[in-house]
XYZ file of C-alpha atoms in Angstrom:
334
model
C 27.114 15.651 -8.091
C 24.894 12.523 -9.298
C 21.273 11.699 -8.092
C 23.330 8.547 -6.601
C 25.755 9.957 -4.324
C 23.426 12.584 -3.760
C 20.992 9.803 -2.388
C 24.262 8.406 -0.513
C 24.470 11.617 1.444
C 21.331 12.077 1.954
C 21.094 8.654 3.736
C 23.796 10.022 6.283
C 23.198 13.353 7.245
C 19.244 13.896 6.118
C 18.057 16.359 3.981
C 16.527 20.140 5.154
C 13.379 22.360 3.285
C 11.186 21.174 0.913
C 11.496 22.113 -2.944
C 8.931 24.281 -5.268
C 6.993 22.359 -7.764
C 9.202 20.715 -10.316
C 12.746 22.016 -8.248
C 16.273 20.218 -7.793
C 17.197 20.042 -4.112
C 20.403 22.952 -2.690
C 22.516 20.217 -3.641
C 22.282 20.334 -7.170
C 21.025 16.743 -7.374
C 18.158 16.397 -10.345
C 15.725 13.901 -10.149
C 14.071 15.687 -13.572
C 14.498 11.831 -15.512
C 12.407 10.277 -13.259
C 9.828 12.929 -13.224
C 9.769 13.043 -17.256
C 9.479 8.908 -17.196
C 6.240 9.622 -14.855
C 5.059 12.377 -16.891
C 5.018 10.614 -20.022
C 2.652 7.488 -18.900
C 0.143 10.084 -17.448
C 1.609 10.455 -14.068
C 0.049 14.028 -12.718
C 2.481 13.941 -9.047
C 5.595 12.228 -8.217
C 6.923 13.305 -4.871
C 10.176 12.520 -3.334
C 10.922 13.067 0.733
C 14.343 11.939 1.699
C 13.874 11.832 5.797
C 10.682 13.744 5.707
C 11.578 16.420 4.253
C 10.576 16.521 0.269
C 13.176 17.149 -1.498
C 11.539 17.068 -5.234
C 8.304 17.221 -6.071
C 6.397 17.591 -9.827
C 3.163 18.149 -10.949
C 2.227 17.964 -14.039
C -0.643 16.970 -16.719
C -2.934 19.529 -15.138
C -1.962 17.809 -11.967
C -1.857 19.723 -8.767
C -0.407 19.143 -4.602
C -4.033 20.313 -3.581
C -5.466 17.284 -5.591
C -6.413 14.338 -3.794
C -6.168 11.089 -6.860
C -7.838 7.860 -5.499
C -5.024 5.775 -4.386
C -6.880 2.168 -6.035
C -5.346 -0.656 -5.013
C -2.213 1.438 -3.175
C -5.184 1.828 -0.384
C -4.734 -1.915 0.726
C -1.432 -1.141 2.198
C -3.118 0.631 5.351
C -4.708 -2.429 6.652
C -1.441 -3.893 7.715
C -0.070 -1.273 9.187
C -3.530 -1.259 10.708
C -3.107 -4.640 12.013
C -0.200 -3.319 14.174
C -2.092 -0.507 15.649
C -4.964 -3.478 16.728
C -2.179 -5.362 18.132
C -0.879 -2.787 20.405
C -4.240 -2.594 21.598
C -4.503 -6.010 22.648
C -7.403 -6.424 19.747
C -5.401 -9.233 17.781
C -2.862 -11.197 17.373
C -1.537 -11.612 14.266
C -1.790 -15.604 14.414
C -5.305 -16.084 15.928
C -7.602 -18.240 13.508
C -10.394 -15.369 11.911
C -12.730 -18.373 13.140
C -12.053 -15.979 16.926
C -14.028 -13.621 15.363
C -15.971 -14.776 12.751
C -17.659 -18.201 14.202
C -19.491 -19.246 10.818
C -15.593 -20.016 9.657
C -15.696 -22.533 12.679
C -16.766 -25.701 11.170
C -15.269 -25.890 7.351
C -11.840 -25.572 5.634
C -12.301 -21.877 6.738
C -11.450 -22.579 10.522
C -7.625 -22.773 9.652
C -7.310 -19.499 8.112
C -5.283 -17.154 10.260
C -5.321 -13.379 10.406
C -1.693 -13.305 8.768
C -2.658 -15.510 6.012
C -5.574 -13.830 5.206
C -3.573 -9.823 5.047
C -0.760 -11.926 2.923
C -3.957 -13.118 0.357
C -2.553 -16.663 1.442
C -5.623 -18.183 2.739
C -7.144 -20.286 0.729
C -10.306 -17.847 0.517
C -12.113 -17.146 -2.820
C -10.275 -13.881 -3.278
C -13.429 -12.667 -5.976
C -12.931 -10.019 -8.734
C -10.302 -7.476 -8.877
C -11.772 -3.487 -8.317
C -15.328 -5.542 -7.710
C -15.182 -5.295 -3.305
C -17.999 -8.036 -1.715
C -19.715 -6.053 0.950
C -18.291 -7.310 4.089
C -21.368 -9.649 4.517
C -20.864 -11.180 1.192
C -17.030 -10.810 2.369
C -17.203 -13.538 5.358
C -19.633 -15.749 3.085
C -16.318 -16.774 0.531
C -15.922 -19.790 0.802
C -11.990 -21.191 0.844
C -10.844 -22.893 -2.203
C -7.787 -24.014 -1.340
C -6.006 -25.036 2.434
C -4.914 -21.990 4.297
C -0.796 -20.903 3.446
C -1.212 -22.896 -0.004
C -1.238 -20.267 -2.320
C -1.038 -17.104 -3.074
C -4.012 -15.465 -4.768
C -4.763 -11.998 -4.967
C -8.515 -9.903 -5.058
C -10.703 -7.678 -3.181
C -12.721 -9.925 -0.656
C -9.921 -10.524 2.205
C -9.278 -7.060 2.445
C -13.398 -6.441 2.867
C -13.132 -9.678 5.626
C -10.662 -7.921 7.585
C -12.667 -4.635 7.835
C -15.633 -6.946 9.615
C -13.207 -8.309 12.146
C -12.225 -4.903 12.741
C -15.832 -4.028 13.066
C -16.305 -7.260 15.297
C -13.508 -6.509 17.557
C -14.378 -2.452 17.793
C -18.542 -2.904 18.829
C -16.884 -5.661 21.347
C -14.855 -3.034 22.441
C -18.043 -0.488 22.922
C -16.129 1.960 20.258
C -18.967 1.763 17.754
C -19.637 0.619 14.283
C -17.250 2.536 11.897
C -13.785 0.335 11.953
C -12.589 3.199 9.602
C -12.711 5.468 12.852
C -10.359 3.829 14.947
C -7.847 3.643 11.266
C -7.952 7.510 11.736
C -7.110 7.667 15.279
C -4.358 4.799 15.597
C -2.893 5.662 11.586
C -3.983 8.739 9.571
C -4.014 10.959 13.146
C -0.484 9.859 13.739
C 0.726 9.841 10.399
C -0.075 13.536 9.746
C -2.701 12.518 7.189
C -6.485 13.195 5.891
C -7.780 11.638 3.193
C -9.939 13.600 0.845
C -12.759 11.066 0.901
C -12.743 7.321 1.520
C -15.342 5.172 -0.935
C -17.677 2.933 0.986
C -19.776 -0.089 -0.408
C -23.159 -0.740 -0.196
C -23.498 -1.610 3.376
C -22.427 1.593 4.408
C -19.043 0.208 5.312
C -15.450 1.228 3.923
C -13.724 -0.361 1.155
C -10.659 -1.195 2.361
C -9.495 -3.151 -0.978
C -9.359 0.390 -2.481
C -11.046 3.365 -1.301
C -8.543 5.634 -0.433
C -7.673 9.486 -1.700
C -4.666 11.191 -0.961
C -2.477 14.480 -2.343
C 0.617 12.947 -2.948
C 2.320 15.147 0.162
C -0.344 12.926 2.584
C 0.540 9.957 1.247
C 4.550 10.504 1.081
C 4.121 11.811 4.971
C 1.888 8.476 5.505
C 5.329 6.196 3.653
C 7.116 8.287 6.046
C 5.461 7.405 9.117
C 5.942 3.670 8.280
C 9.607 3.957 7.523
C 9.711 5.786 10.972
C 9.051 2.595 12.674
C 5.329 3.622 12.504
C 5.933 5.105 16.699
C 3.093 3.745 19.072
C 1.932 0.110 16.704
C 3.313 -2.849 17.503
C 7.157 -3.599 16.155
C 6.543 -6.879 15.542
C 3.149 -6.311 13.871
C 4.552 -3.956 11.993
C 7.800 -5.298 10.616
C 5.230 -8.629 9.504
C 4.117 -6.045 6.527
C 7.585 -6.673 4.960
C 7.994 -10.298 5.845
C 6.764 -12.818 2.696
C 5.697 -15.693 2.240
C 6.754 -19.424 0.994
C 3.409 -18.992 -1.263
C 4.739 -15.628 -2.732
C 8.452 -13.942 -1.568
C 7.266 -10.808 -2.995
C 4.266 -9.846 -0.342
C 4.045 -8.904 3.007
C 1.233 -8.069 4.924
C -0.947 -6.411 2.312
C 2.646 -4.278 0.901
C 4.863 -5.688 -2.176
C 8.812 -6.512 -1.930
C 10.406 -5.653 -5.213
C 12.996 -8.539 -4.629
C 13.635 -11.498 -6.564
C 10.459 -13.937 -5.716
C 7.997 -11.919 -6.473
C 5.175 -13.559 -8.045
C 2.857 -11.267 -10.163
C -0.916 -11.632 -10.019
C -1.312 -9.953 -13.144
C -1.253 -6.650 -14.683
C -5.408 -5.827 -13.256
C -3.209 -5.873 -9.456
C -1.202 -2.315 -11.049
C 2.084 -4.604 -10.199
C 4.580 -4.678 -13.338
C 8.288 -5.774 -13.847
C 9.942 -5.436 -10.866
C 13.725 -7.320 -10.325
C 15.663 -5.340 -12.639
C 19.549 -6.253 -11.587
C 20.070 -3.173 -10.438
C 17.570 -2.672 -7.859
C 18.783 -6.559 -6.546
C 20.780 -5.225 -3.253
C 17.829 -2.166 -2.897
C 15.052 -3.098 0.089
C 11.928 -1.619 -1.247
C 8.347 -2.006 -0.346
C 5.213 -0.809 -2.349
C 1.926 0.158 -1.996
C 0.747 -0.589 -5.864
C -2.249 0.480 -7.432
C -4.407 0.055 -11.025
C -2.559 3.324 -13.428
C 0.432 2.930 -11.284
C -0.573 4.765 -8.199
C 2.886 3.992 -6.492
C 4.337 4.759 -2.637
C 7.565 2.777 -2.505
C 9.801 2.481 0.587
C 13.158 2.464 -0.285
C 14.356 1.600 3.790
C 17.606 1.393 3.599
C 18.427 5.010 1.772
C 15.615 6.734 3.725
C 13.398 7.286 0.636
C 9.647 7.625 0.302
C 8.543 8.387 -3.222
C 5.274 8.905 -4.148
C 3.715 8.665 -7.947
C 0.379 9.104 -8.587
C -1.344 8.941 -12.382
C -4.797 10.015 -14.419
C -6.485 6.917 -16.384
C -7.171 3.991 -14.543
C -9.257 2.581 -16.758
C -6.868 3.434 -20.063
C -3.170 2.598 -17.883
C -5.727 -1.381 -17.124
C -6.429 -1.247 -21.265
C -2.999 -1.030 -22.086
C -3.799 2.089 -23.378
C -0.241 4.534 -23.747
C 3.672 3.737 -22.917
C 3.347 1.401 -20.740
C 4.779 1.931 -16.771
C 7.167 -0.175 -15.082
C 8.668 -0.284 -11.894
C 11.633 -1.790 -12.733
C 12.759 1.269 -15.075
C 11.524 3.775 -12.628
C 13.523 3.077 -9.878
C 16.559 2.302 -11.925
C 16.246 6.110 -13.623
C 15.396 7.535 -10.245
C 18.416 5.913 -8.654
C 21.046 6.386 -11.386
């Protein structure tokens, strides 16, 4: 039985039982070629889940199931799902203007920016340099450089703005000062995820653009939670995570959508060519971080795939074998 036949069977029946590191599943389907591809590109973990059960895992290059790795910009995807929790709690609606919570935005171009545009990176806001997130107050002071909805611009500032919006909304409800507590209670804990650490900025606030570190299995559990429809969260807002925009059909609410029409923002965002013909019939959502940290949701197949790697700076500088989402996924599915 080849992997494509196995995955089709897993989609129909589910797969029970986890496997030891480096093993194949009980049906004989092997993921070793994909594991070798990842390991040759600084990979330290590869986990494949089918319907919530681990069917393959591998920890090369001194990786370990117990070691957490930084997700880099893979952290951003939490913000999209967080909006579904906040919508369910009646804290926000996606199409409300950000100026409703940020009155300092009410008298200029920023007054038209909605929360949906903020997290689809189409707000027109100056997005800031990748890898150097501002504090929440600095982010709120960023100016618009284009009309809302007119173009896609990748960077950390919009996510830091979202952090301040959530901080203010939660404070108004008497939920304290730290917005990360709400994300933990409403998203991470229900998903069975406890981050090993979460970086904070100079203001003490959690970095929402690239702050989290998780083990591979924990990140996979989060992916499964999302794939299962994130029970208890607003279904409409969750669905918006996987809807592209006119400015970039390949990006939803903080999730990359590997479909025709992807507009890559450049190598520093950790996104490579992902539009091979073999993937045109797939429905793949991706949380992506620098150094090729990856969480893939293969939504039609019921699969969650996590890949983590060391050497983020080496990857950003183009050292070593180059990563391709297309090549990896084609290898995984062949």
